[in-house]
Short mmCIF file of C-alpha atoms in Angstrom, two decimals:
data_model
loop_
_atom_site.label_atom_id
_atom_site.label_comp_id
_atom_site.label_asym_id
_atom_site.label_seq_id
_atom_site.Cartn_x
_atom_site.Cartn_y
_atom_site.Cartn_z
CA MET A 1 74.43 105.93 5.84
CA GLU A 2 78.04 107.01 5.66
CA GLU A 3 80.51 104.20 5.69
CA THR A 4 82.80 104.55 8.85
CA SER A 5 85.81 102.50 9.98
CA THR A 6 83.66 101.38 12.96
CA ASN A 7 80.93 100.19 10.69
CA THR A 8 83.45 98.35 8.49
CA ALA A 9 85.02 96.75 11.59
CA LEU A 10 81.65 95.69 12.88
CA LYS A 11 80.86 94.13 9.50
CA VAL A 12 83.96 92.07 9.70
CA VAL A 13 83.09 91.04 13.32
CA GLY A 14 79.63 90.12 11.99
CA VAL A 15 81.07 87.91 9.10
CA VAL A 16 83.61 86.35 11.59
CA ALA A 17 80.71 85.63 14.01
CA LEU A 18 78.54 84.10 11.26
CA VAL A 19 81.49 81.80 10.29
CA ALA A 20 82.01 80.81 13.86
CA VAL A 21 78.27 80.09 14.35
CA PHE A 22 78.28 78.06 11.07
CA VAL A 23 81.27 76.04 12.23
CA ALA A 24 79.57 75.48 15.63
CA ILE A 25 76.41 74.30 13.88
CA ILE A 26 78.30 71.90 11.67
CA ARG A 27 80.17 70.43 14.62
CA ALA A 28 77.01 70.07 16.60
CA ILE A 29 75.39 68.27 13.65
CA ASN A 30 78.25 66.02 13.40
CA ARG A 31 78.23 65.23 17.05
CA LYS A 32 74.46 64.32 16.96
CA THR A 33 74.67 62.22 13.88
CA GLU A 34 78.08 60.40 14.17
CA ILE A 35 78.45 56.81 15.09
CA LYS A 36 80.90 55.90 17.82
CA THR A 37 82.82 52.74 18.55
CA ILE A 38 82.91 53.68 22.20
CA SER A 39 80.52 56.25 23.69
CA ASP A 40 81.78 59.48 25.28
CA ARG A 41 80.70 58.29 28.71
CA GLY A 42 82.45 54.99 28.17
CA LEU A 43 85.66 56.77 27.08
CA GLU A 44 85.54 59.01 30.16
CA ALA A 45 85.02 56.01 32.38
CA LEU A 46 88.11 54.38 31.15
CA LYS A 47 90.15 57.18 32.60
CA ASP A 48 88.72 56.62 36.12
CA PRO A 49 90.20 53.61 37.89
CA VAL A 50 87.14 53.25 40.10
CA LYS A 51 84.75 53.13 37.11
CA LEU A 52 87.12 50.87 35.23
CA LYS A 53 87.09 48.45 38.08
CA LYS A 54 83.32 48.52 38.08
CA ILE A 55 83.36 47.67 34.46
CA GLU A 56 85.68 44.75 34.93
CA GLU A 57 83.62 43.42 37.90
CA ALA A 58 80.40 43.67 35.70
CA ILE A 59 82.08 41.71 32.92
CA GLU A 60 83.26 39.08 35.34
CA ASN A 61 79.83 38.83 37.11
CA SER A 62 78.17 38.31 33.66
CA LYS A 63 80.61 35.51 32.90
CA GLN A 64 80.04 33.81 36.23
CA SER A 65 76.34 34.22 36.01
CA PHE A 66 76.39 32.64 32.65
CA GLU A 67 78.44 29.66 33.92
CA LYS A 68 75.84 29.09 36.70
CA THR A 69 72.52 29.74 34.81
CA ASP A 70 73.48 29.29 31.11
CA ILE A 71 71.81 32.65 30.30
CA TRP A 72 73.82 35.53 29.16
CA GLU A 73 73.07 38.78 30.58
CA ASN A 74 74.89 41.94 29.25
CA PRO A 75 77.13 43.51 31.78
CA SER A 76 75.59 46.69 33.01
CA VAL A 77 77.50 49.54 34.72
CA ASP A 78 76.09 52.79 36.13
CA LEU A 79 78.73 55.37 35.04
CA ASN A 80 76.98 58.40 36.53
CA MET B 1 97.91 64.18 -25.62
CA SER B 2 94.26 64.67 -26.43
CA LEU B 3 93.43 61.65 -24.06
CA THR B 4 95.35 63.28 -21.31
CA ILE B 5 93.73 66.72 -21.61
CA GLY B 6 90.31 64.93 -22.16
CA PHE B 7 90.86 63.11 -18.92
CA ILE B 8 91.78 66.33 -17.14
CA ALA B 9 88.50 67.93 -18.38
CA LEU B 10 86.64 64.83 -17.21
CA PHE B 11 88.42 64.91 -13.86
CA ILE B 12 87.67 68.56 -13.25
CA SER B 13 84.00 68.44 -14.44
CA VAL B 14 82.79 65.01 -13.21
CA VAL B 15 85.32 63.26 -10.99
CA MET B 16 86.19 66.05 -8.67
CA PRO B 17 82.57 66.85 -7.71
CA GLY B 18 82.12 63.21 -7.00
CA LEU B 19 85.27 62.98 -4.90
CA ILE B 20 84.23 66.13 -2.96
CA PHE B 21 80.67 64.62 -2.51
CA GLN B 22 82.23 61.37 -1.17
CA ARG B 23 84.61 63.21 1.27
CA PHE B 24 81.67 65.00 2.91
CA TYR B 25 79.13 62.11 2.54
CA TYR B 26 81.22 59.61 4.31
CA PHE B 27 82.12 61.03 7.71
CA GLY B 28 83.57 59.76 11.09
CA GLU B 29 83.67 56.04 11.27
CA PHE B 30 82.06 55.58 7.85
CA TYR B 31 85.07 57.22 6.16
CA LYS B 32 87.24 54.22 7.22
CA GLN B 33 86.01 52.46 4.06
CA PHE B 34 88.13 55.05 2.13
CA THR B 35 91.64 54.53 3.26
CA THR B 36 94.64 55.77 1.37
CA LYS B 37 95.35 52.19 0.30
CA VAL B 38 92.07 51.94 -1.74
CA PRO B 39 93.11 51.56 -5.44
CA PRO B 40 92.77 54.88 -7.36
CA LEU B 41 90.77 53.30 -10.07
CA ARG B 42 88.06 52.21 -7.53
CA VAL B 43 87.96 55.68 -6.06
CA PHE B 44 87.76 57.11 -9.60
CA VAL B 45 84.77 54.73 -10.58
CA TYR B 46 82.92 55.43 -7.26
CA ALA B 47 83.25 59.18 -7.83
CA LEU B 48 81.79 58.99 -11.32
CA ILE B 49 78.21 58.30 -10.47
CA PRO B 50 77.62 61.13 -7.93
CA GLY B 51 79.89 63.39 -9.99
CA LEU B 52 77.68 62.79 -13.16
CA ILE B 53 74.48 63.36 -11.22
CA ILE B 54 75.74 66.62 -9.63
CA GLN B 55 77.18 67.89 -12.96
CA PHE B 56 74.04 67.11 -15.03
CA SER B 57 71.77 68.64 -12.20
CA GLY B 58 74.08 71.77 -12.28
CA ILE B 59 73.77 72.17 -16.03
CA PHE B 60 69.99 71.54 -15.87
CA LEU B 61 69.55 74.25 -13.13
CA TYR B 62 71.91 76.73 -14.93
CA GLN B 63 69.96 76.20 -18.17
CA ASN B 64 66.64 76.72 -16.43
CA TRP B 65 67.47 79.51 -14.12
CA PHE B 66 70.15 81.59 -15.68
CA HIS B 67 70.56 80.89 -19.42
CA PRO B 68 67.45 79.48 -21.07
CA SER B 69 68.93 79.63 -24.58
CA PHE B 70 72.07 77.57 -23.40
CA LYS B 71 72.44 74.29 -25.41
CA LYS B 72 74.19 71.36 -23.96
CA ASP B 73 75.91 70.50 -27.19
CA TRP B 74 77.89 73.73 -26.82
CA ILE B 75 79.80 72.17 -24.00
CA LEU B 76 80.65 69.15 -26.14
CA ASN B 77 81.80 71.31 -28.94
CA VAL B 78 83.88 73.57 -26.75
CA PHE B 79 85.58 70.47 -25.14
CA GLN B 80 86.16 68.86 -28.61
CA GLU B 81 87.84 71.98 -29.94
CA LEU B 82 89.73 72.86 -26.76
CA PHE B 83 91.11 69.30 -25.95
CA GLY B 84 91.17 67.81 -29.42
CA GLU B 85 93.74 68.06 -32.02
CA VAL B 86 91.69 70.05 -34.48
CA GLN B 87 91.91 73.83 -34.90
CA ILE B 88 89.47 75.99 -33.10
CA THR B 89 86.92 77.07 -35.69
CA ASN B 90 83.63 77.28 -33.84
CA SER B 91 82.66 80.79 -32.92
CA LYS B 92 81.04 79.48 -29.70
CA THR B 93 84.55 78.37 -28.50
CA HIS B 94 86.03 81.77 -29.22
CA ASP B 95 83.15 83.39 -27.51
CA PHE B 96 83.57 81.01 -24.46
CA MET B 97 87.29 81.80 -24.19
CA ASP B 98 86.93 85.48 -24.62
CA ASN B 99 83.77 86.18 -22.58
CA HIS B 100 82.65 83.21 -20.51
CA PHE B 101 85.77 81.60 -19.10
CA GLY B 102 85.38 83.45 -15.79
CA SER B 103 81.76 82.24 -15.60
CA PHE B 104 82.88 78.66 -16.20
CA ILE B 105 85.28 78.95 -13.33
CA LEU B 106 82.61 80.38 -11.09
CA TYR B 107 80.15 77.74 -12.28
CA THR B 108 82.77 75.00 -11.39
CA LEU B 109 83.21 76.51 -7.96
CA VAL B 110 79.49 76.57 -7.37
CA VAL B 111 79.33 72.92 -8.43
CA TYR B 112 82.10 72.00 -5.95
CA ILE B 113 80.46 73.89 -3.19
CA SER B 114 77.16 72.21 -4.09
CA SER B 115 78.89 68.83 -3.76
CA ILE B 116 80.02 69.72 -0.28
CA ILE B 117 76.58 70.71 0.83
CA LEU B 118 74.82 67.80 -0.91
CA GLY B 119 77.31 65.24 0.75
CA PHE B 120 76.99 66.84 4.11
CA VAL B 121 73.27 67.20 4.12
CA LEU B 122 72.44 63.86 2.58
CA SER B 123 74.60 61.78 4.89
CA ARG B 124 73.57 63.71 8.11
CA SER B 125 69.97 63.47 7.16
CA ILE B 126 70.19 59.65 6.71
CA ARG B 127 71.80 59.51 10.15
CA ALA B 128 69.46 62.01 11.83
CA PHE B 129 66.38 60.38 10.52
CA LYS B 130 67.83 56.90 10.94
CA TRP B 131 67.19 55.76 7.41
CA ASP B 132 70.30 53.72 7.41
CA ILE B 133 68.78 51.73 10.37
CA ARG B 134 65.46 51.35 8.78
CA TRP B 135 66.36 50.68 5.15
CA LYS B 136 69.23 48.69 3.68
CA LEU B 137 69.30 50.96 0.73
CA PHE B 138 70.65 53.76 2.82
CA ARG B 139 73.05 51.69 4.95
CA PHE B 140 76.80 52.61 4.95
CA LYS B 141 79.14 49.78 3.78
CA ASN B 142 81.17 49.86 6.95
CA GLU B 143 78.93 47.34 8.88
CA TRP B 144 81.45 47.14 11.73
CA SER B 145 80.46 50.53 12.89
CA TYR B 146 76.92 49.41 13.46
CA ILE B 147 78.19 46.32 15.21
CA PHE B 148 80.52 48.07 17.53
CA SER B 149 78.20 50.93 18.35
CA GLY B 150 75.38 48.42 19.16
CA GLU B 151 73.15 50.17 16.51
CA ILE B 152 72.91 46.70 14.86
CA PHE B 153 70.25 45.90 17.54
CA TYR B 154 68.07 48.54 16.05
CA PHE B 155 67.91 46.65 12.70
CA GLU B 156 64.56 44.96 12.10
CA LYS B 157 66.11 41.56 12.07
CA PHE B 158 67.71 41.92 15.58
CA LYS B 159 64.79 43.76 16.99
CA LYS B 160 62.54 40.79 16.33
CA SER B 161 65.02 38.36 17.89
CA SER B 162 65.51 40.49 21.01
CA LEU B 163 63.59 38.19 23.21
CA SER B 164 65.40 35.02 22.16
CA LEU B 165 68.78 36.64 22.27
CA SER B 166 70.13 38.54 25.23
CA THR B 167 70.43 41.73 23.31
CA PRO B 168 70.56 44.95 25.36
CA ASN B 169 67.15 46.52 25.84
CA LEU B 170 67.96 49.88 24.14
CA LYS B 171 64.75 51.62 25.31
CA LYS B 172 66.20 51.73 28.89
CA VAL B 173 69.92 51.50 28.33
CA ASN B 174 72.61 52.73 25.96
CA VAL B 175 75.51 50.62 24.79
CA GLY B 176 78.50 52.25 26.56
CA MET B 177 81.20 50.16 25.15
CA VAL B 178 82.01 46.74 23.71
CA TYR B 179 84.13 44.01 25.29
CA ALA B 180 85.66 41.75 22.68
CA ASP B 181 87.18 38.14 22.98
CA VAL B 182 89.32 37.69 19.89
CA LEU B 183 90.74 34.27 18.84
CA ILE B 184 93.64 34.39 16.61
CA SER B 185 95.53 31.53 14.98
CA SER B 186 99.23 31.55 15.17
CA SER B 187 102.18 29.25 14.83
CA GLU B 188 102.11 28.46 18.59
CA GLY B 189 98.44 27.48 18.40
CA ASN B 190 95.32 29.64 18.86
CA GLN B 191 95.55 32.67 21.08
CA LEU B 192 92.69 34.34 22.90
CA TYR B 193 92.80 38.00 23.74
CA SER B 194 90.16 40.18 25.25
CA GLY B 195 89.61 43.84 26.02
CA ILE B 196 87.52 46.99 25.59
CA VAL B 197 87.16 47.91 21.95
CA ILE B 198 88.42 51.58 21.39
CA ASP B 199 88.85 51.58 17.63
CA TYR B 200 89.44 49.42 14.55
CA ASP B 201 90.79 49.48 11.05
CA LEU B 202 89.22 47.97 7.89
CA LYS B 203 91.10 46.06 5.26
CA SER B 204 91.96 48.26 2.22
CA ASP B 205 90.90 45.66 -0.23
CA ASP B 206 87.77 44.58 1.61
CA SER B 207 86.00 47.14 3.62
CA SER B 208 83.75 44.42 5.22
CA SER B 209 86.70 42.84 7.02
CA LEU B 210 88.64 43.96 10.00
CA ASP B 211 92.32 44.58 9.66
CA LYS B 212 93.30 45.74 13.29
CA ILE B 213 91.57 46.26 16.50
CA TYR B 214 92.62 48.55 19.35
CA LEU B 215 91.99 47.24 22.78
CA MET B 216 92.26 48.88 26.21
CA ASN B 217 92.59 46.91 29.44
CA ALA B 218 93.75 43.99 27.31
CA LYS B 219 94.19 40.39 28.55
CA ARG B 220 95.85 37.36 27.13
CA TYR B 221 94.59 33.87 27.95
CA ALA B 222 96.69 30.80 28.33
CA LYS B 223 95.80 27.10 29.03
CA TYR B 224 97.38 25.45 32.03
CA ASN B 225 97.03 22.13 33.85
CA GLN B 226 96.24 22.32 37.54
CA ASP B 227 97.96 19.03 38.09
CA SER B 228 100.67 18.16 35.56
CA THR B 229 100.71 14.42 36.68
CA THR B 230 97.17 13.74 35.68
CA ASN B 231 95.37 14.11 32.45
CA SER B 232 93.01 16.71 33.72
CA ILE B 233 91.41 19.30 31.31
CA PRO B 234 93.42 22.41 31.03
CA LYS B 235 91.90 25.62 32.34
CA LEU B 236 92.07 29.08 30.91
CA HIS B 237 94.18 31.56 32.85
CA SER B 238 94.00 35.22 31.99
CA LYS B 239 96.88 37.58 32.31
CA LYS B 240 96.75 41.40 31.92
CA ILE B 241 98.87 42.80 29.18
CA PRO B 242 100.92 45.68 30.49
CA GLY B 243 100.49 49.01 28.52
CA ASP B 244 97.92 51.53 27.60
CA LEU B 245 96.77 50.29 24.27
CA PHE B 246 96.96 46.93 22.68
CA VAL B 247 96.81 46.90 18.85
CA LEU B 248 95.92 43.50 17.57
CA SER B 249 96.37 42.45 13.95
CA LEU B 250 93.36 40.42 12.69
CA GLU B 251 95.07 38.92 9.77
CA ASN B 252 94.65 35.41 11.20
CA LEU B 253 91.32 35.97 12.92
CA ILE B 254 89.23 32.89 13.67
CA ASN B 255 86.37 34.49 15.47
CA ILE B 256 85.41 37.43 17.59
CA ASN B 257 82.84 37.45 20.46
CA LEU B 258 81.33 40.75 21.55
CA SER B 259 79.67 41.61 24.85
CA TYR B 260 77.95 44.95 25.02
CA ILE B 261 78.49 46.77 28.34
CA THR B 262 75.31 48.75 28.87
CA VAL B 263 74.96 51.94 30.80
CA PRO B 264 71.63 53.43 32.09
CA ARG B 265 70.18 56.31 29.97
CA LEU B 266 70.45 59.78 31.36
CA GLU B 267 67.12 60.81 32.65
CA LYS B 268 65.72 64.01 30.98
CA SER B 269 63.32 65.40 33.52
CA SER B 270 61.58 68.72 33.05
CA LYS B 271 59.63 68.57 36.37
CA PRO B 272 59.74 71.99 37.94
CA ILE B 273 61.57 72.38 41.17
CA ASN B 274 61.00 75.56 43.21
CA GLY B 275 59.25 77.13 40.16
CA LYS B 276 62.11 76.41 37.84
CA PRO B 277 62.24 73.55 35.44
CA LYS B 278 64.98 70.99 36.19
CA THR B 279 67.11 71.14 33.18
CA GLU B 280 70.74 70.35 32.69
CA PHE B 281 72.43 73.51 31.28
CA LYS B 282 74.90 72.56 28.66
CA PRO B 283 76.47 75.77 27.37
CA ARG B 284 78.14 73.90 24.45
CA GLU B 285 74.83 72.96 23.11
CA VAL B 286 72.84 76.06 23.94
CA ILE B 287 75.27 78.85 23.03
CA PRO B 288 75.76 78.07 19.34
CA PHE B 289 72.01 77.87 18.72
CA ALA B 290 71.48 81.16 20.68
CA LEU B 291 74.20 82.80 18.73
CA MET B 292 72.92 81.47 15.50
CA PHE B 293 69.50 82.80 16.24
CA LEU B 294 70.93 86.12 17.28
CA VAL B 295 73.40 86.57 14.42
CA LEU B 296 71.13 85.27 11.70
CA SER B 297 68.22 87.26 12.80
CA SER B 298 70.25 90.47 13.15
CA PHE B 299 72.65 89.99 10.28
CA ILE B 300 70.36 90.94 7.47
CA PRO B 301 68.69 94.15 9.03
CA ILE B 302 72.01 95.31 10.47
CA PHE B 303 73.88 95.37 7.24
CA PHE B 304 71.31 95.22 4.42
CA VAL B 305 67.94 96.77 5.36
CA PRO B 306 65.08 94.98 3.53
CA GLU B 307 62.20 97.06 2.28
CA TRP B 308 59.60 95.44 4.52
CA LEU B 309 61.40 96.90 7.46
CA SER B 310 61.07 100.45 6.13
CA PHE B 311 58.27 101.36 8.58
CA LEU B 312 60.92 100.93 11.44
CA HIS B 313 63.17 103.53 9.70
CA VAL B 314 66.04 101.25 10.37
CA GLU B 315 68.22 102.99 7.80
CA GLN B 316 68.43 105.98 10.17
CA LEU B 317 69.75 103.96 13.07
CA ASN B 318 73.40 103.17 13.67
CA PHE B 319 74.89 99.75 14.29
CA VAL B 320 74.50 99.79 18.13
CA GLU B 321 70.92 101.10 17.84
CA ARG B 322 70.00 98.46 15.29
CA LEU B 323 71.51 95.81 17.64
CA ILE B 324 69.52 96.97 20.54
CA MET B 325 66.40 96.94 18.40
CA LEU B 326 67.07 93.29 17.34
CA LEU B 327 67.93 92.24 20.97
CA THR B 328 64.53 93.53 22.04
CA PHE B 329 62.87 91.64 19.35
CA ASN B 330 64.80 88.37 20.28
CA GLN B 331 64.07 88.92 23.97
CA PHE B 332 60.33 89.19 23.05
CA LEU B 333 60.55 85.90 21.20
CA TRP B 334 62.29 84.26 24.28
CA LEU B 335 59.22 85.02 26.27
CA PHE B 336 57.46 82.24 24.41
CA SER B 337 60.25 79.80 24.53
CA PRO B 338 59.13 76.06 25.07
CA PRO B 339 59.48 75.69 28.91
CA VAL B 340 56.70 78.23 29.42
CA LYS B 341 54.18 75.63 28.24
CA LYS B 342 55.05 73.32 31.01
CA LEU B 343 54.58 75.80 33.84
CA LYS B 344 51.52 77.37 35.32
CA GLY B 345 50.50 80.25 37.82
CA LYS B 346 53.20 81.34 40.18
CA GLU B 347 55.78 78.97 38.73
CA LEU B 348 55.15 80.38 35.32
CA PHE B 349 55.52 83.95 36.58
CA ALA B 350 58.75 83.15 38.46
CA PHE B 351 60.23 81.65 35.36
CA VAL B 352 59.06 84.43 32.96
CA LYS B 353 59.84 87.46 35.35
CA PRO B 354 63.56 87.87 34.52
CA LYS B 355 62.77 87.58 30.86
CA ILE B 356 60.06 90.24 31.11
CA ILE B 357 62.41 92.59 33.09
CA VAL B 358 65.16 92.36 30.47
CA PHE B 359 62.57 92.84 27.72
CA LEU B 360 61.16 95.92 29.48
CA ILE B 361 64.60 97.42 30.00
CA LEU B 362 65.54 96.87 26.23
CA ALA B 363 62.13 98.29 25.12
CA VAL B 364 62.64 101.46 27.18
CA ILE B 365 66.09 101.95 25.68
CA LEU B 366 64.74 101.40 22.25
CA ILE B 367 61.94 103.97 22.92
CA PHE B 368 64.58 106.54 24.03
CA ILE B 369 66.60 105.78 20.86
CA TYR B 370 63.65 106.42 18.62
CA LEU B 371 62.69 109.56 20.50
CA PHE B 372 66.13 111.02 20.28
CA THR B 373 66.75 109.96 16.64
CA PHE B 374 63.51 111.28 15.17
CA ASN B 375 63.19 114.47 17.19
#
């Protein structure tokens, strides 16, 4: 097949697309395997004053419950 | 002089592949154990072992795959003559400089790229298959990352004690964040701080010790007497620290108490609703894989037609025609994508119908292309 400028341009587009896909795959793998100090949902919640208040309340409730029952229960918050 | 050049040779051939391997092996939080403050000698020694393994594997593969008559002592002779103080007399050295220097550069590049791939694949595999959780051998040295993320509760030791300790039941919940109470000794007495842990730094000389901790929503505790006239036990009073982020130096850390704030796991339901499976569409996750499938499957036949595709006469089609052919093929494969297995009867037809329509449209276009091209 005769090499045309369109074909050359499309080859370049193909290579760029391949590189983009490769980068996207690497980022996806990193995202799935990385370890986080704070989860993404947790980090999102810290920006929201309502959710932040819920977190503070959950911590306080756990502390108060521990003082009463002597059993530590992890604070649990529904961030959905 | 010979020592310096010899060192450069060692650096290029062994230390560099090792350093590159380390850079891609330790990723994210695990890379914290390699700060800029780490002594260069330690970095050098740590790079030697992976560097030697990669370099010897490279030579072994080169000898077996590309150059069976290649002898390992040639390298030593060439290095000795090039970087020593003796004159170049060996014909192999002359031959190397005249004819094979470019191949050496290419080989070195391949070794460096292999180090990147090896480091990346090895560490991600360890994490993906949770080998670091199961076996201590594969565990990363930065143990604080396991502690703060809550993954420490997956370790065998902690799993067994989960009934006696109030560890989060990680089958039903995820650790969303960690709340820390940090006791620090100071000239004014012990100070207690608390807050949500956002990040941390490790000490440069001891990667198992914390150097700093970054807290959000931080509080400071102070003791106060309710009644100053009596000898009552002082109570702790907390006061919020104004600001966005509180960076606490842990140089005089006495102890740290962590509370894991758990969040319910997101439910993954595939139960069909109105004939369509209830799935959360996440373009960020789906699009790269769809593109990968499309591009990888179409890249080879579009640009380089393999022989086994000769019966399709792809070489006579132009780029757009080839793309349509591959889209048709991809669409055919999508008909058998996993959700189909979970659906039956009308629900199945409602789900597959749009895919069949797209496939038929593409197939008709393809038939026309073939009719016009070969008539």
